[in-house]
One Martini backbone bead per residue (centre of mass of N, CA, C, O) as a GRO file, in nm:
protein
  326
    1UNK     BB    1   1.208   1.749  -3.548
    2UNK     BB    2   0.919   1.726  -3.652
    3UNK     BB    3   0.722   1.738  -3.366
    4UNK     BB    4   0.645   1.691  -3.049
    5UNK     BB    5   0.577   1.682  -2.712
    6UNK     BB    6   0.409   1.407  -2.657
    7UNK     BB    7   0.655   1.253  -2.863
    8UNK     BB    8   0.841   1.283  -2.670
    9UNK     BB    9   0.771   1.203  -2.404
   10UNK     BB   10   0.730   0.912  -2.517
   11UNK     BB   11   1.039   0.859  -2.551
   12UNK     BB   12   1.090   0.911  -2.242
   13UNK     BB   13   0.913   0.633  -2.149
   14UNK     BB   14   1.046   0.439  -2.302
   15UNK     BB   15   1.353   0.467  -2.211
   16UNK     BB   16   1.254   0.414  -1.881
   17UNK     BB   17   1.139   0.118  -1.981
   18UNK     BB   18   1.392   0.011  -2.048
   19UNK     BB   19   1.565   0.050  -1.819
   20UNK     BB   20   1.396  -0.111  -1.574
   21UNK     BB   21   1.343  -0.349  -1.729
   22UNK     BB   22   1.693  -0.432  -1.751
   23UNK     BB   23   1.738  -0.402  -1.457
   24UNK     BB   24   1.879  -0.532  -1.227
   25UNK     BB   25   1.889  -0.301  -0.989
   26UNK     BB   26   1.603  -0.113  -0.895
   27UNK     BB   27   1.725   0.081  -0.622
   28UNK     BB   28   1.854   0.227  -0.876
   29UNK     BB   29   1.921   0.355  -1.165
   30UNK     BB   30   1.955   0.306  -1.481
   31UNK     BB   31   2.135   0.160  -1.729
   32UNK     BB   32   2.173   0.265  -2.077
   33UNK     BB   33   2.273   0.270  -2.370
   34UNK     BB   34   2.356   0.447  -2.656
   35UNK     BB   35   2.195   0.222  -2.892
   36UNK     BB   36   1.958   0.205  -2.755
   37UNK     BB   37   1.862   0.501  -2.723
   38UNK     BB   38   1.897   0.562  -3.059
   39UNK     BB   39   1.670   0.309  -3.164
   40UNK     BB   40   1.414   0.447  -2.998
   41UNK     BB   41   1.454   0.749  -3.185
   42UNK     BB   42   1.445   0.679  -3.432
   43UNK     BB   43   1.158   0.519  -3.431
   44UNK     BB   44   1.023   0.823  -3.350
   45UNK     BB   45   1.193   1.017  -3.585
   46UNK     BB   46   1.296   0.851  -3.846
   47UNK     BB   47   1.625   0.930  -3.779
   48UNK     BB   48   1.945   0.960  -3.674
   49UNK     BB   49   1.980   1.213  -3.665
   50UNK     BB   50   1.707   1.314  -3.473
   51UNK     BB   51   1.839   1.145  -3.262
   52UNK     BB   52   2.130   1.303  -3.220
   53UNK     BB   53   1.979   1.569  -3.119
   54UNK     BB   54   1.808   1.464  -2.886
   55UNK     BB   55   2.052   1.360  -2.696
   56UNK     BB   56   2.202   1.603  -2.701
   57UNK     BB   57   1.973   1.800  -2.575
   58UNK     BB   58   1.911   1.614  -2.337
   59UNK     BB   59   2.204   1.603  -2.192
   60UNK     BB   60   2.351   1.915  -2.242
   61UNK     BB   61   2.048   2.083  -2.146
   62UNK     BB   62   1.844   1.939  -1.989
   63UNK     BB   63   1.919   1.718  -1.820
   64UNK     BB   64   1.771   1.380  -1.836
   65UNK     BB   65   2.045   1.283  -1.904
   66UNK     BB   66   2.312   1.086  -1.825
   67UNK     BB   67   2.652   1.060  -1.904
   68UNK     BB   68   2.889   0.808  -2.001
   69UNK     BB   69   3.163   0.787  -2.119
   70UNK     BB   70   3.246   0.693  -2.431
   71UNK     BB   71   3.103   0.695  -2.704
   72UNK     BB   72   3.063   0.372  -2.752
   73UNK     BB   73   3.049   0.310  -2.427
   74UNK     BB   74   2.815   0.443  -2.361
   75UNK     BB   75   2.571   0.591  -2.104
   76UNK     BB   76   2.285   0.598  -1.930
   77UNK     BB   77   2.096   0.817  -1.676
   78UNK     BB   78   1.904   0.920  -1.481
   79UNK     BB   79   1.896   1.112  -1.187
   80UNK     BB   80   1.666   0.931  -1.101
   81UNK     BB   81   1.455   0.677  -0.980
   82UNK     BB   82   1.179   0.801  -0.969
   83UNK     BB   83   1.199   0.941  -1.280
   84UNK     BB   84   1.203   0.667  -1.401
   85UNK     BB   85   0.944   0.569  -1.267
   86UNK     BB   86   0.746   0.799  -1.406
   87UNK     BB   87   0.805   0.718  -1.683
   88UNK     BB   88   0.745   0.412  -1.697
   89UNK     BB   89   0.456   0.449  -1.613
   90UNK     BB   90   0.323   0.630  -1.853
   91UNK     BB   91   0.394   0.383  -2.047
   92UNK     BB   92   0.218   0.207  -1.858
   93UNK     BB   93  -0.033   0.329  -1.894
   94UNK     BB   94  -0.077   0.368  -2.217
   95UNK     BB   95  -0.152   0.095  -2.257
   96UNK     BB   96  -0.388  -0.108  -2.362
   97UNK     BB   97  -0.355  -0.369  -2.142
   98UNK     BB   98  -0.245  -0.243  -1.833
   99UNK     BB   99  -0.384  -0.518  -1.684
  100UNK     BB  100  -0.225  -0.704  -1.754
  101UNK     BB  101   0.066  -0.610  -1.716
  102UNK     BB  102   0.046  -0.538  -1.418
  103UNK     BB  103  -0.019  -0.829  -1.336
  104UNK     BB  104   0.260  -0.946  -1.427
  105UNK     BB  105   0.447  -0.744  -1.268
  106UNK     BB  106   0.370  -0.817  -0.983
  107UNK     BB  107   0.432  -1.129  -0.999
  108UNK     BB  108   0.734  -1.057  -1.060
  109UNK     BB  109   0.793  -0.795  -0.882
  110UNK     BB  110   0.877  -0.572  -0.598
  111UNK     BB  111   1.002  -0.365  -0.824
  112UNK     BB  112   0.707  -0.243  -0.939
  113UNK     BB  113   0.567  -0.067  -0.691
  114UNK     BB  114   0.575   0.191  -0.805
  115UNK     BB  115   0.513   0.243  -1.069
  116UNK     BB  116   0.202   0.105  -1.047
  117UNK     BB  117   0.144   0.362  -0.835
  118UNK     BB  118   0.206   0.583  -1.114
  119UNK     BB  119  -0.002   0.473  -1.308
  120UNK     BB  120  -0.239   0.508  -1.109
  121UNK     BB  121  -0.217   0.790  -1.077
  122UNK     BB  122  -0.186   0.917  -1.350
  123UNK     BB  123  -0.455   0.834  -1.434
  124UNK     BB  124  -0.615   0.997  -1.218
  125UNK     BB  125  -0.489   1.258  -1.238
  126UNK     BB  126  -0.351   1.319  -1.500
  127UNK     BB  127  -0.630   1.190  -1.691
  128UNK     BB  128  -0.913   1.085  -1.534
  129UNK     BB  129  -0.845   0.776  -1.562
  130UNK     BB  130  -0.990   0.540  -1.333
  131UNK     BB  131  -1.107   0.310  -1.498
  132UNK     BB  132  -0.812   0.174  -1.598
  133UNK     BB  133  -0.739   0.133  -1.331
  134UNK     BB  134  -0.971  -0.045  -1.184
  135UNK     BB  135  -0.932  -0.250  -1.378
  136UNK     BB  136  -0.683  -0.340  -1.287
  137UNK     BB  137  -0.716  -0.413  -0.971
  138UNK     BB  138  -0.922  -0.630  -1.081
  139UNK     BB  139  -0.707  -0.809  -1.239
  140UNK     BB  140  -0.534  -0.866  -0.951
  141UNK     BB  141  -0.769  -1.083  -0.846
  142UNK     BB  142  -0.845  -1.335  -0.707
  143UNK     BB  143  -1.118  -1.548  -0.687
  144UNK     BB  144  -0.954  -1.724  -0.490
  145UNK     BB  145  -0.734  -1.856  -0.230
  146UNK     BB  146  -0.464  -2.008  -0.220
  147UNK     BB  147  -0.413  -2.304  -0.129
  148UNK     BB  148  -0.106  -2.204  -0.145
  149UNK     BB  149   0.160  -2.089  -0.091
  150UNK     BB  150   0.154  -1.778  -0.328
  151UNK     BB  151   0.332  -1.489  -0.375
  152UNK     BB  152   0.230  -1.379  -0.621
  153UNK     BB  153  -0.056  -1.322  -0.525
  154UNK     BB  154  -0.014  -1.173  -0.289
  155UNK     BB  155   0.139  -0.939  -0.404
  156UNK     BB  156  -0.123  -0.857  -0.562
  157UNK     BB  157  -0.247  -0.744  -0.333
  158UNK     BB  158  -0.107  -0.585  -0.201
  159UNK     BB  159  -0.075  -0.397  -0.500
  160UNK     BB  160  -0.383  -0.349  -0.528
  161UNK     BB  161  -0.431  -0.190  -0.244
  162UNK     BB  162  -0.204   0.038  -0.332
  163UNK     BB  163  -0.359   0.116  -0.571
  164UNK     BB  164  -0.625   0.172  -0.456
  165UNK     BB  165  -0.508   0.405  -0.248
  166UNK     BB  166  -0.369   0.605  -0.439
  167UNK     BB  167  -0.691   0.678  -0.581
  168UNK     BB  168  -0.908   0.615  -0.365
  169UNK     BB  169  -1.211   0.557  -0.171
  170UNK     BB  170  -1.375   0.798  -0.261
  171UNK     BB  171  -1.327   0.690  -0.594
  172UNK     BB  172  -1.425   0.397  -0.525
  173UNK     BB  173  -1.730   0.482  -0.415
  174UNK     BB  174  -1.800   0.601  -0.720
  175UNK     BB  175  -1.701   0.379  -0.860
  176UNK     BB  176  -1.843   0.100  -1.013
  177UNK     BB  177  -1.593  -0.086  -0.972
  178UNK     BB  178  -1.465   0.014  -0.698
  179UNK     BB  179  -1.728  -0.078  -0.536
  180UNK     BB  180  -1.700  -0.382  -0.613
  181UNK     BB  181  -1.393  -0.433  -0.515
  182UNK     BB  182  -1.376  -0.346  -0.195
  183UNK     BB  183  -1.450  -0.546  -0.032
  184UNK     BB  184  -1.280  -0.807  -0.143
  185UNK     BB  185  -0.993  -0.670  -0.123
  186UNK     BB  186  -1.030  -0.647   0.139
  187UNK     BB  187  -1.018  -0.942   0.242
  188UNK     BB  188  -0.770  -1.004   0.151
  189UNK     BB  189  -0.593  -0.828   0.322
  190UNK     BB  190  -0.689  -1.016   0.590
  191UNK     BB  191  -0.572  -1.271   0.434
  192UNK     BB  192  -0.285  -1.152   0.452
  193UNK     BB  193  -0.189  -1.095   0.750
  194UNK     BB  194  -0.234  -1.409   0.850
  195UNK     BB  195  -0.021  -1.457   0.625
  196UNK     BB  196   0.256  -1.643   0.523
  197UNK     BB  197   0.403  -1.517   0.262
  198UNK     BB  198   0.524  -1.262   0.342
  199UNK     BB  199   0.681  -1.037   0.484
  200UNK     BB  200   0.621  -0.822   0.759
  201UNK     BB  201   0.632  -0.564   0.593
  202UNK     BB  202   0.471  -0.611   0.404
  203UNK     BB  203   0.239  -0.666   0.529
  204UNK     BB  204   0.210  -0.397   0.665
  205UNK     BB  205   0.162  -0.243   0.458
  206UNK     BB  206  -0.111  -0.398   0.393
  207UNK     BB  207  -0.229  -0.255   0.593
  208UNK     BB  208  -0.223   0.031   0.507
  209UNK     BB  209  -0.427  -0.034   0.273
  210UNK     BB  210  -0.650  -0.088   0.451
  211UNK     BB  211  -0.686   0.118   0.605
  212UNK     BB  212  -0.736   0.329   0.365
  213UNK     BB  213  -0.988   0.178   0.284
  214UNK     BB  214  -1.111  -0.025   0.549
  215UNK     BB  215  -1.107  -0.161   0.833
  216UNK     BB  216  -1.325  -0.479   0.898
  217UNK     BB  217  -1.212  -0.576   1.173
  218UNK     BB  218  -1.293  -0.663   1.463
  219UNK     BB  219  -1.192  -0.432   1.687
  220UNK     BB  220  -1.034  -0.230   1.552
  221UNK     BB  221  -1.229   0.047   1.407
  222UNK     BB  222  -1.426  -0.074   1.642
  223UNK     BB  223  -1.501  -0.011   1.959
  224UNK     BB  224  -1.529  -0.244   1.996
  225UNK     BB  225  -1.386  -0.506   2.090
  226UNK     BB  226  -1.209  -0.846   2.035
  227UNK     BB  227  -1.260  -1.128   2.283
  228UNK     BB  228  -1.045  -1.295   2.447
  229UNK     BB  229  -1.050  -1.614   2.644
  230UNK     BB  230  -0.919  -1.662   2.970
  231UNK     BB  231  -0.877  -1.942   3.141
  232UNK     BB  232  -0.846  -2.107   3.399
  233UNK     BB  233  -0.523  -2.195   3.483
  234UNK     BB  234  -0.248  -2.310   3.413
  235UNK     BB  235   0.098  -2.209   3.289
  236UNK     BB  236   0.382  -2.044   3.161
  237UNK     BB  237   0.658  -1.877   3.327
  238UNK     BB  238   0.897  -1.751   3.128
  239UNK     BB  239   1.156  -1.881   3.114
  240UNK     BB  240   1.164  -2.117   3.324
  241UNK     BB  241   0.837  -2.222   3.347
  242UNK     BB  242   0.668  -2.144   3.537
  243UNK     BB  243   0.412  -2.224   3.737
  244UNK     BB  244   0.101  -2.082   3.707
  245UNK     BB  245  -0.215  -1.931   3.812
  246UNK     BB  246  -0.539  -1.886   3.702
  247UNK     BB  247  -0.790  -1.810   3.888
  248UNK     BB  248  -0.979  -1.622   3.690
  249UNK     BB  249  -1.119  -1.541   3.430
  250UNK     BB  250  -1.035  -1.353   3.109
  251UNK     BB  251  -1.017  -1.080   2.913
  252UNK     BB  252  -0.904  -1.000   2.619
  253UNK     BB  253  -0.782  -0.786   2.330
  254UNK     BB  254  -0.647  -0.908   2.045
  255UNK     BB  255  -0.614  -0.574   2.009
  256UNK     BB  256  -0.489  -0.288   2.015
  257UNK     BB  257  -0.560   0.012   2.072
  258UNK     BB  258  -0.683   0.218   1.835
  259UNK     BB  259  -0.700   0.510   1.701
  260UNK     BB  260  -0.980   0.498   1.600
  261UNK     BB  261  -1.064   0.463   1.868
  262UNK     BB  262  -0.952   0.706   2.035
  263UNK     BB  263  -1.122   0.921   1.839
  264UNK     BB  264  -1.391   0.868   1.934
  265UNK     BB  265  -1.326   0.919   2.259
  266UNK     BB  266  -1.257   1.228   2.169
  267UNK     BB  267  -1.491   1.283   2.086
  268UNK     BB  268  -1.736   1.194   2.241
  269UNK     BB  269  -1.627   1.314   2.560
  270UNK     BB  270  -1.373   1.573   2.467
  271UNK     BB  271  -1.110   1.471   2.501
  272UNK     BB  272  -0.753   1.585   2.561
  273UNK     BB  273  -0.494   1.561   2.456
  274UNK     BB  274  -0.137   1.528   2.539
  275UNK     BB  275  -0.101   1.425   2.277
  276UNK     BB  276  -0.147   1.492   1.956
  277UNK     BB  277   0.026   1.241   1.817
  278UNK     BB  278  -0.213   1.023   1.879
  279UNK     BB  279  -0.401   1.122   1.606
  280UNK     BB  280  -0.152   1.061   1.365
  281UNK     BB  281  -0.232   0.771   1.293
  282UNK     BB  282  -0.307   0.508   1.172
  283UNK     BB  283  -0.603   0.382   1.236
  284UNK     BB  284  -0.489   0.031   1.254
  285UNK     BB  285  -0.275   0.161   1.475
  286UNK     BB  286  -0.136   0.182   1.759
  287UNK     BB  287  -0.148   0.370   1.986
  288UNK     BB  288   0.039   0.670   2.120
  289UNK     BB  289   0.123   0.895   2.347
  290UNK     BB  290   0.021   0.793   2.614
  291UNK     BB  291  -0.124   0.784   2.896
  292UNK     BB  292  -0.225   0.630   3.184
  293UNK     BB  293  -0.458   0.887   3.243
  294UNK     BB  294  -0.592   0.786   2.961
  295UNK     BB  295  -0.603   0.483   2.963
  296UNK     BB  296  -0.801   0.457   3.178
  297UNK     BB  297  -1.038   0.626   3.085
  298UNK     BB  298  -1.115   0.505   2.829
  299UNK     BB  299  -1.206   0.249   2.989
  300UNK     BB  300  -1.410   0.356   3.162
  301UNK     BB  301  -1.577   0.501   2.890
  302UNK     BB  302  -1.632   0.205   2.755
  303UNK     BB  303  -1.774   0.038   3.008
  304UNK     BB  304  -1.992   0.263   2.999
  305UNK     BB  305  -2.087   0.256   2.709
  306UNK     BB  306  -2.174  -0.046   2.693
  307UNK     BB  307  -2.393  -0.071   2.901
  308UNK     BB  308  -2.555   0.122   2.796
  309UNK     BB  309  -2.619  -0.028   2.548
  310UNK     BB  310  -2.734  -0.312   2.724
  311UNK     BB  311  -2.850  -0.207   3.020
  312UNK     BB  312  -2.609  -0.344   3.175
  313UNK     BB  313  -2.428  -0.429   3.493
  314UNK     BB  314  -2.250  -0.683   3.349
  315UNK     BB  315  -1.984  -0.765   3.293
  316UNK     BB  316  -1.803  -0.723   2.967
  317UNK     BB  317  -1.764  -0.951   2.874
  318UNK     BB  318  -2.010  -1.102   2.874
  319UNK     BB  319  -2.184  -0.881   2.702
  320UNK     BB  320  -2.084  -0.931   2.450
  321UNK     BB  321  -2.172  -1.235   2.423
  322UNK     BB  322  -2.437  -1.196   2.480
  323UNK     BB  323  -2.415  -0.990   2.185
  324UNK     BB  324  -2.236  -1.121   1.964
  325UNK     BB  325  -1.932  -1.036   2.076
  326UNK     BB  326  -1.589  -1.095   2.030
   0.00000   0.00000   0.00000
């Protein structure tokens, strides 16, 4: 064909980019006509007879494109869409712009939520070219909060927060740009979370972006829990809203025990886990596989560790606040 391999490449990222950019139903492989991409490859190779060689090799030989129909109304589509997915990603890291159509993307569709994890993933480990990747991600945070809610913006976070953890917090802690917009990107995702704009799935993902970036929200992966104090006085209790009352005020947890805070407790005491998947989830998801008499345990080595800190033996609600946790 008197190319390289390089342009090669690039003809099937072209086309996988076209594919995927015009397809109804991105949740699936997608179909191209043979006519697209026939103009494809004759614009990449320069002439018709050398992209018919390209097609029929590439279909026939290679199965990178599998194809159906007769010849006039043929179409193309990928063996998978994770792989229409990676080749448009590369097509879209290698934009001189790609900061730009990103946040364009995010702002358009969760649809595009692969596409830019995979973009910036070439970009950071096939490429080494982080600084590219982290300039995207600063690219799609908005300046401040918006007023009314706006799932485009919203959803630029969630896909920045996803873009960054891609890429790896030790990798933005080193990188000047990356390490300048981790602050900022954290909060913006603890101000998604609070927030009801996306799906509660999405926001779920979006937790797990901040795990992977570091949540910084008291009481999650910090030791201290963050306390709720609940009054004295009447309730509605169950379905028929029975009144009942607490007699004597008292705190709880705002957020049930983290993984992060169980495996301090785990590191701190030497205590042996009795189900060791209760340390593989997410840092700062509830912890699980937990029994009652080590989940007392906790509870005792957490009290006696707080006294410990503050030097006195009144109740721990007090304590906290006494000492400025909430």
């Amino acid at each position: 064909l008197g190319t390289t391999a390089e342009d090669l490449q690039r003809l099937l990222w072209e086309i996988a980019w076209e594919a995927h950019s015009k397809a109804e139903d991105r949740s699936q492989s997608a179909d191209i006509p043979r006519l697209d991409v026939m103009v494809i490859a004759e614009d990449h190779l320069g002439n018709m007879a050398k992209a018919e060689q390209f097609l029929e090799y590439t279909e026939q030989r290679a199965h990178l494109l599998v194809g159906r129909g007769g010849r006039r109304e043929r179409v193309y589509s990928f063996p998978h869409r994770t792989f229409q997915e990676y080749l448009a990603a590369c097509h879209l890291a290698a934009l001189w712009r790609f900061k730009l159509r990103a946040k364009e993307l995010a702002a358009e569709s969760v649809d595009w939520r692969e596409v830019l994890n995979l973009a910036v993933g070439t970009l950071a480990f096939n490429q080494n070219n982080r600084e590219k990747a982290f300039d995207a991600v600063e690219a799609m945070l908005p300046d401040r909060l918006p007023a009314v809610v706006d799932e485009a913006v919203w959803r630029q976070v969630w896909l920045a927060g996803e873009m960054c953890a891609t890429i790896g917090r030790p990798a933005a802690e080193r990188d000047e740009v990356g390490k300048a917009i981790l602050p900022r990107l954290r909060d913006l995702l603890v101000a998604l979370l609070e927030n009801e704009a996306l799906t509660p799935a999405q926001r779920a993902e979006a937790g797990d972006a901040l795990a992977k970036l570091g949540d910084p929200r008291p009481g999650v992966c910090t030791l201290e829990p963050h306390l709720i104090e609940i009054p004295a006085g009447d309730f509605l209790y169950g379905d028929e809203k029975e009144t009942r009352t607490i007699e004597q005020p008292f705190a709880i947890a705002r957020y049930p025990v983290t993984v992060a805070q169980f495996q301090a407790f785990v590191e701190a005491s030497g205590h042996e886990p009795e189900d060791p998947d209760s340390l593989r989830g997410t840092p700062n998801h509830p912890v699980v596989w937990v029994s009652w008499y080590e989940a007392t345990t906790y509870c005792e080595w957490l009290t006696k560790e707080l006294r410990e800190w503050t030097g006195t033996p009144e109740p721990l609600a007090s304590l906290l606040r006494e000492h400025g946790w909430r």
